Coordinates of C-alpha atoms in Angstrom, one line a residue:
X1 CA 5.4 18.3 9.6
X2 CA 5.0 19.0 13.5
X3 CA 2.1 19.4 15.4
X4 CA 2.8 23.1 16.5
X5 CA 0.3 23.0 19.7
X6 CA -1.3 21.2 22.1
X7 CA -4.9 20.9 20.4
X8 CA -7.0 17.4 20.1
X9 CA -7.1 15.8 16.8
X10 CA -10.4 14.0 17.8
X11 CA -11.8 17.5 18.8
X12 CA -11.1 18.6 15.2
X13 CA -12.2 15.5 13.2
X14 CA -14.9 14.9 15.4
X15 CA -16.5 18.4 15.1
X16 CA -18.5 17.6 12.1
X17 CA -22.1 17.7 12.4
X18 CA -22.0 13.7 11.6
X19 CA -23.3 11.5 14.6
X20 CA -20.5 8.8 15.4
X21 CA -22.6 6.4 15.0
X22 CA -23.6 7.1 11.3
X23 CA -20.1 6.9 10.3
X24 CA -18.4 5.3 7.2
X25 CA -17.7 2.4 5.2
X26 CA -14.3 0.8 4.8
X27 CA -10.7 2.4 3.6
X28 CA -9.3 0.2 0.5
X29 CA -5.7 1.7 1.8
X30 CA -2.9 -0.5 3.2
X31 CA -0.2 0.1 5.8
X32 CA 0.5 3.1 7.5
X33 CA 4.1 3.7 6.3
X34 CA 6.0 5.5 3.6
X35 CA 4.6 4.3 0.2
X36 CA 7.2 6.1 -1.7
X37 CA 10.3 4.2 -1.3
X38 CA 8.7 0.6 -0.6
X39 CA 8.4 -2.6 -3.2
X40 CA 5.6 -2.0 -5.7
X41 CA 3.8 -5.3 -4.9
X42 CA 0.7 -3.4 -3.9
X43 CA 0.4 -1.8 -7.4
X44 CA -2.4 -2.7 -9.8
X45 CA -1.9 -6.1 -11.7
X46 CA -0.1 -5.8 -15.0
X47 CA -1.6 -5.3 -18.1
X48 CA -0.5 -7.9 -19.7
X49 CA -1.2 -10.8 -16.9
X50 CA -0.7 -14.1 -18.5
X51 CA -1.1 -16.4 -15.9
X52 CA -3.9 -18.9 -14.4
X53 CA -5.6 -18.0 -11.3
X54 CA -4.7 -21.5 -9.8
X55 CA -0.8 -20.6 -10.8
X56 CA -1.3 -16.9 -9.1
X57 CA -2.6 -18.5 -6.1
X58 CA 0.1 -21.1 -6.0
X59 CA 2.5 -18.1 -6.4
X60 CA 1.0 -16.3 -3.6
X61 CA 1.3 -19.1 -1.3
X62 CA 4.7 -19.6 -2.1
X63 CA 5.7 -16.2 -1.2
X64 CA 3.7 -16.2 2.5
X65 CA 5.4 -19.8 2.8
X66 CA 8.8 -18.4 2.4
X67 CA 8.1 -15.5 4.5
X68 CA 6.8 -17.9 7.3
X69 CA 10.3 -19.8 7.2
X70 CA 11.4 -16.7 8.9
X71 CA 11.7 -17.7 13.1
X72 CA 9.3 -15.9 15.0
X73 CA 12.3 -15.3 17.3
X74 CA 14.0 -12.9 17.0
X75 CA 12.5 -11.6 13.9
X76 CA 8.5 -11.7 14.8
X77 CA 8.1 -7.8 13.1
X78 CA 10.3 -8.8 10.0
X79 CA 8.1 -12.2 9.6
X80 CA 4.7 -10.7 10.2
X81 CA 5.6 -7.8 7.5
X82 CA 6.6 -10.0 5.0
X83 CA 3.6 -12.2 5.5
X84 CA 1.3 -9.3 5.5
X85 CA 2.5 -8.0 2.3
X86 CA 1.3 -11.1 0.9
X87 CA -2.4 -10.5 2.4
X88 CA -2.4 -6.9 1.4
X89 CA -1.5 -8.1 -2.7
X90 CA -4.2 -10.3 -2.5
X91 CA -6.7 -7.8 -1.5
X92 CA -5.4 -5.5 -4.3
X93 CA -6.1 -8.4 -6.6
X94 CA -9.5 -8.7 -5.1
X95 CA -9.0 -12.0 -3.8
X96 CA -10.4 -11.1 -0.5
X97 CA -10.8 -14.8 0.8
X98 CA -7.5 -15.5 0.2
X99 CA -6.4 -12.6 2.1
X100 CA -8.8 -13.6 5.0
X101 CA -7.0 -16.9 5.1
X102 CA -3.3 -15.7 5.0
X103 CA -3.9 -13.2 7.3
X104 CA -5.6 -15.5 10.2
X105 CA -2.1 -16.9 9.9
X106 CA 0.0 -14.1 10.9
X107 CA 0.8 -13.1 14.4
X108 CA 0.4 -9.6 16.0
X109 CA -1.0 -6.5 15.0
X110 CA -0.6 -7.1 11.3
X111 CA -3.2 -10.0 11.6
X112 CA -5.4 -7.3 13.0
X113 CA -4.7 -4.8 10.0
X114 CA -5.3 -7.3 7.5
X115 CA -8.2 -8.9 8.9
X116 CA -9.7 -5.3 9.2
X117 CA -9.1 -4.4 5.6
X118 CA -10.3 -7.9 4.6
X119 CA -13.5 -7.1 7.1
X120 CA -14.2 -3.9 5.2
X121 CA -14.1 -5.5 1.8
X122 CA -16.5 -8.1 3.0
X123 CA -18.5 -5.5 4.3
X124 CA -18.8 -3.7 0.9
X125 CA -19.7 -6.9 -0.7
X126 CA -22.5 -7.6 1.6
X127 CA -21.0 -10.4 3.3
X128 CA -21.7 -9.6 6.7
X129 CA -21.0 -12.5 8.5
X130 CA -17.6 -12.8 7.4
X131 CA -17.1 -8.8 7.8
X132 CA -18.4 -9.4 11.7
X133 CA -16.2 -12.3 12.1
X134 CA -13.1 -10.1 10.8
X135 CA -14.1 -7.2 13.0
X136 CA -14.0 -9.5 16.3
X137 CA -10.5 -11.5 15.1
X138 CA -9.0 -8.0 14.3
X139 CA -10.0 -6.9 17.6
X140 CA -8.7 -9.9 19.4
X141 CA -5.6 -9.3 18.0
X142 CA -5.3 -5.8 19.0
X143 CA -6.4 -6.6 22.7
X144 CA -3.6 -5.2 25.1
X145 CA -1.9 -3.1 22.4
X146 CA -2.1 0.5 23.7
X147 CA 0.2 1.8 20.8
X148 CA -0.6 3.2 17.9
X149 CA -0.7 -0.2 16.5
X150 CA -3.5 -1.2 18.2
X151 CA -5.4 1.9 17.7
X152 CA -5.0 1.4 14.1
X153 CA -6.5 -2.1 14.4
X154 CA -9.2 -0.6 16.2
X155 CA -10.1 2.3 13.6
X156 CA -10.7 -0.5 10.7
X157 CA -12.6 -2.4 13.0
X158 CA -14.5 0.7 13.7
X159 CA -14.7 1.0 9.8
X160 CA -16.0 -2.1 9.6
X161 CA -18.9 -1.4 11.8
X162 CA -19.8 1.5 10.2
X163 CA -19.8 0.1 6.6
X164 CA -22.4 -2.7 7.9
X165 CA -24.6 0.0 10.1
X166 CA -23.9 -1.7 13.0
X167 CA -24.4 1.3 15.0
X168 CA -24.0 -0.5 18.7
X169 CA -21.4 -2.0 17.7
X170 CA -19.4 1.2 16.3
X171 CA -20.5 3.1 19.2
X172 CA -18.5 0.3 21.6
X173 CA -15.6 0.7 19.0
X174 CA -15.0 4.2 18.7
X175 CA -13.6 5.1 22.0
X176 CA -10.7 2.9 21.1
X177 CA -9.9 4.8 18.1
X178 CA -7.1 7.2 18.7
X179 CA -7.0 10.8 17.2
X180 CA -3.6 9.8 14.9
X181 CA -5.8 6.8 13.7
X182 CA -9.5 8.5 13.2
X183 CA -8.3 9.2 9.5
X184 CA -8.4 5.6 8.6
X185 CA -11.8 5.5 10.0
X186 CA -12.7 8.3 8.3
X187 CA -11.5 6.8 5.0
X188 CA -13.7 3.9 5.8
X189 CA -17.0 5.7 6.2
X190 CA -16.6 7.8 3.6
X191 CA -18.6 5.4 1.0
X192 CA -21.7 5.3 3.5
X193 CA -21.7 8.9 5.3
X194 CA -25.0 10.4 4.2
X195 CA -24.9 12.9 1.3
X196 CA -26.0 15.8 3.8
X197 CA -22.8 15.4 5.9
X198 CA -20.5 15.1 3.1
X199 CA -19.1 18.7 3.2
X200 CA -18.9 18.6 6.8
X201 CA -16.5 15.3 6.8
X202 CA -14.6 17.3 4.0
X203 CA -14.5 20.3 6.6
X204 CA -12.9 17.7 9.1
X205 CA -10.4 16.7 6.5
X206 CA -9.3 20.5 5.7
X207 CA -8.6 20.9 9.7
X208 CA -6.5 17.7 10.0
X209 CA -4.0 19.3 7.3
X210 CA -4.1 22.8 9.4
X211 CA -2.3 21.0 12.3
X212 CA 1.2 20.6 10.2
X213 CA 1.8 16.9 11.8
X214 CA 2.2 13.9 9.3
X215 CA 0.2 11.6 10.8
X216 CA -3.2 13.6 10.7
X217 CA -2.1 14.7 7.4
X218 CA -1.6 11.6 6.0
X219 CA -5.2 10.7 7.7
X220 CA -7.0 13.4 6.2
X221 CA -5.1 12.5 2.4
X222 CA -6.1 9.0 3.0
X223 CA -10.1 10.2 3.8
X224 CA -10.1 12.8 0.8
X225 CA -9.2 10.1 -1.7
X226 CA -12.0 7.8 -0.4
X227 CA -14.2 10.9 -0.5
X228 CA -13.1 11.3 -3.8
X229 CA -14.6 8.0 -4.9
X230 CA -17.8 9.1 -3.2
X231 CA -18.1 12.3 -5.3
X232 CA -16.5 11.2 -8.6
X233 CA -19.8 12.3 -10.4
X234 CA -20.5 15.7 -8.1
X235 CA -18.5 17.9 -10.1
X236 CA -17.9 20.9 -7.3
X237 CA -17.1 18.2 -4.5
X238 CA -14.6 16.3 -7.3
X239 CA -12.8 19.5 -7.7
X240 CA -12.7 20.3 -3.9
X241 CA -11.2 17.3 -3.2
X242 CA -8.4 17.8 -6.0
X243 CA -7.9 21.2 -4.6
X244 CA -7.5 20.1 -1.1
X245 CA -5.2 17.1 -2.2
X246 CA -3.1 18.8 -4.4
X247 CA -2.6 21.8 -1.8
X248 CA -1.7 18.8 1.1
X249 CA 0.6 17.0 -1.3
X250 CA 3.0 20.1 -0.9
X251 CA 3.4 19.5 2.7
X252 CA 4.9 15.8 2.6
X253 CA 8.3 14.6 2.2
X254 CA 9.1 14.6 -1.0
X255 CA 9.5 10.8 -1.4
X256 CA 5.6 10.6 -0.5
X257 CA 5.4 13.8 -3.0
X258 CA 5.9 11.4 -5.7
X259 CA 4.1 8.6 -4.6
X260 CA 0.6 10.3 -3.8
X261 CA 1.0 12.3 -7.1
X262 CA 1.4 9.4 -8.9
X263 CA -1.8 8.0 -6.9
X264 CA -3.9 10.6 -7.9
X265 CA -2.9 10.7 -11.3
X266 CA -3.5 7.0 -11.5
X267 CA -7.3 7.6 -10.2
X268 CA -7.9 10.4 -13.1
X269 CA -6.7 8.3 -15.4
X270 CA -8.8 5.6 -14.8
X271 CA -12.1 8.1 -14.7
X272 CA -11.2 9.4 -17.9
X273 CA -9.2 12.9 -16.9
X274 CA -5.9 12.0 -18.8
X275 CA -5.0 15.9 -18.9
X276 CA -5.3 16.0 -15.2
X277 CA -3.1 13.1 -14.8
X278 CA -0.3 14.4 -16.9
X279 CA -0.1 17.3 -15.2
X280 CA 0.2 15.3 -11.8
X281 CA 2.7 12.8 -13.4
X282 CA 4.5 15.8 -14.7
X283 CA 4.6 17.2 -11.1
X284 CA 6.0 14.0 -9.7
X285 CA 8.8 13.9 -12.2
X286 CA 9.6 17.5 -11.5
X287 CA 10.1 16.8 -7.9
X288 CA 12.3 13.9 -8.7
X289 CA 14.5 16.1 -11.3
X290 CA 14.8 18.4 -8.7
X291 CA 15.9 16.2 -5.7
X292 CA 19.2 14.1 -5.2
X293 CA 17.6 10.9 -3.3
X294 CA 19.9 8.0 -2.0
X295 CA 20.7 5.8 -4.9
X296 CA 18.6 2.8 -3.5
X297 CA 15.5 5.2 -4.0
X298 CA 15.8 6.5 -7.4
X299 CA 14.3 3.3 -9.1
X300 CA 11.7 2.6 -7.1
X301 CA 10.7 6.3 -6.7
X302 CA 11.2 7.1 -10.6
X303 CA 9.1 3.8 -11.3
X304 CA 5.9 5.2 -10.0
X305 CA 6.4 8.1 -12.4
X306 CA 6.7 5.5 -15.0
X307 CA 3.8 3.1 -14.4
X308 CA 1.6 6.3 -14.0
X309 CA 2.7 7.2 -17.2
X310 CA 1.7 3.9 -18.6
X311 CA -1.9 4.1 -16.9
X312 CA -2.3 7.7 -18.5
X313 CA -1.8 6.1 -21.9
X314 CA 1.9 7.3 -22.3
X315 CA 3.8 4.2 -23.5
X316 CA 6.4 5.9 -24.9
X317 CA 7.7 8.1 -22.2
X318 CA 7.2 5.1 -19.6
X319 CA 9.2 2.9 -21.8
X320 CA 11.7 5.7 -21.8
X321 CA 12.0 6.1 -18.1
X322 CA 12.0 2.4 -17.6
X323 CA 15.2 2.4 -20.0
X324 CA 16.9 5.5 -18.3
X325 CA 16.2 4.0 -14.7
X326 CA 17.8 0.7 -15.7
X327 CA 20.8 2.3 -16.8
X328 CA 20.8 4.6 -13.5
X329 CA 20.8 1.4 -11.7
X330 CA 23.3 -0.5 -13.1
X331 CA 25.5 2.6 -12.9
X332 CA 24.9 3.1 -9.1
X333 CA 24.2 -0.8 -8.2
X334 CA 27.5 -0.9 -5.9
X335 CA 26.2 2.2 -3.9
X336 CA 23.2 0.3 -3.3
X337 CA 23.2 -1.9 0.0
X338 CA 22.2 -5.6 -0.9
X339 CA 19.6 -5.5 1.4
X340 CA 17.5 -2.8 -1.1
X341 CA 19.0 -4.1 -4.6
X342 CA 16.2 -6.3 -5.4
X343 CA 13.7 -3.5 -4.9
X344 CA 14.9 -1.5 -7.7
X345 CA 14.9 -4.8 -9.8
X346 CA 11.7 -5.9 -9.0
X347 CA 10.1 -2.2 -9.6
X348 CA 11.9 -2.3 -13.1
X349 CA 10.5 -6.0 -13.7
X350 CA 6.5 -4.7 -12.9
X351 CA 7.2 -1.9 -15.3
X352 CA 8.1 -4.1 -18.0
X353 CA 5.2 -6.4 -17.3
X354 CA 2.7 -3.5 -17.6
X355 CA 4.3 -3.1 -21.2
X356 CA 3.8 -6.4 -21.9
X357 CA 7.7 -7.0 -22.4
X358 CA 7.7 -10.4 -20.7
X359 CA 11.2 -11.6 -21.3
X360 CA 12.6 -8.1 -20.2
X361 CA 10.4 -8.4 -17.0
X362 CA 11.6 -12.1 -16.5
X363 CA 15.6 -10.6 -17.1
X364 CA 14.8 -8.1 -14.1
X365 CA 13.3 -10.8 -11.7
X366 CA 16.2 -13.2 -12.5
X367 CA 18.6 -10.4 -11.6
X368 CA 16.5 -9.9 -8.4
X369 CA 16.8 -13.4 -7.5
X370 CA 20.6 -13.3 -8.0
X371 CA 20.6 -9.4 -6.0
X372 CA 18.7 -11.1 -2.9
X373 CA 21.4 -13.9 -2.2
X374 CA 24.3 -11.4 -1.5
X375 CA 23.6 -11.0 1.9
X376 CA 25.0 -13.8 4.1
X377 CA 21.8 -13.9 6.9
X378 CA 19.0 -15.9 5.8
X379 CA 16.3 -13.4 7.2
X380 CA 17.1 -10.8 4.5
X381 CA 17.3 -13.6 1.8
X382 CA 13.9 -14.9 2.9
X383 CA 12.1 -11.5 2.7
X384 CA 13.9 -10.6 -0.6
X385 CA 12.8 -14.1 -1.9
X386 CA 9.5 -13.9 -0.8
X387 CA 8.8 -10.4 -2.3
X388 CA 10.5 -10.9 -5.6
X389 CA 7.7 -14.2 -5.8
X390 CA 5.1 -12.0 -4.8
X391 CA 6.1 -9.6 -7.5
X392 CA 5.7 -11.9 -10.1
X393 CA 2.3 -13.1 -8.7
X394 CA 0.8 -9.8 -8.7
X395 CA 2.2 -8.7 -12.1
X396 CA 0.7 -11.9 -13.3
X397 CA 3.9 -13.3 -15.1
X398 CA 4.9 -16.7 -13.8
X399 CA 8.8 -17.8 -13.4
X400 CA 10.4 -20.0 -16.2
X401 CA 11.2 -23.4 -15.2
X402 CA 14.9 -22.5 -14.9
X403 CA 13.7 -19.4 -12.3
X404 CA 11.6 -22.2 -10.9
X405 CA 14.4 -24.3 -9.8
X406 CA 16.6 -21.2 -8.7
X407 CA 14.0 -20.4 -6.5
X408 CA 13.9 -23.9 -4.7
X409 CA 17.6 -23.9 -4.4
X410 CA 17.6 -20.5 -2.6
X411 CA 14.8 -21.5 -0.7
X412 CA 16.6 -24.7 0.6
X413 CA 19.3 -22.8 1.2
X414 CA 18.2 -20.6 4.0
X415 CA 19.0 -21.5 7.8
X416 CA 21.2 -20.4 10.2
X417 CA 22.6 -17.6 10.3
X418 CA 19.2 -15.9 10.3

């Protein structure tokens, strides 16, 4: 997508009848980059989780601590990204206080993003004091950042104020919300916008799609997904949202088409529309079948479909996908750069965990541990190790004693050269 003409997105998104001070609630989404090819640790917890809460927290902390071993200089971006992955996983697991605690140990704009998302969760839960503290700390993290990252954080901060109904604070914050990050704010306020203004908000999302710009389209997609939660019991509006989402997906890059179709399928399955879920899963599978993706992306993208099949009640088909994808990975592993092999193996492990196949999942995680040490530099080894530990924590499957020993050995071996 590209922007075809010089039109202000703020004018388009902001041209509804909804007063800005009345804006919405809080987005539950995560970061702003391609979900289609990233690790799967942000997915829902495995169905067969068998981990004690304290053990899960210990694994989450271990993952964060491994990420924190990466030197701030010259790897500040990589360190913060790996740390934030843990904080966002905590939010997905409903562990807001843990996410808040970890977020405050991150440097840079990702601290603000994680705190902004945590603050929205606090606001939704009615913990106004914690939400306002997160809003202030997130805004502090964005101070002086005039790039899209600072604007992204301020959009999340505005979402906190909207969800709390703090109109004065919202009015002070909205000028820092840019056109391109307005979608994150709109998604955040979807849960609290007045019923009379819902259609005007959806009209704004539709106009954003017409811009043919990927940033605006993503914002509108996220906004409609949040809007769908709000109108789930309103059949005409629900149909409108699904129609707009389905039509918009056609314009996204192919990897995002797969991820977004599966995301919508998961929502539908969770709300009892299994036929609708399976139609979108089939559409995602058709995109995969018709596209020659890079070897390193085949398994992570394919596992989006496999996991959605399982969530939609077709465990046999999901199992078949996982078996096939493991064979494809083994056949093409030599063509996958060592920095990306663990991503495929973790995705496979999480799929097996969803099916309750604990031993098969542990074998994949053990393979991921070994794949993660192939690179001679410690930074990618630390990133891989942190991601593998995090994957097990999210899936709810603790490592075996042998794997714990291996994790410690790999961690103790990190050092120069980074």
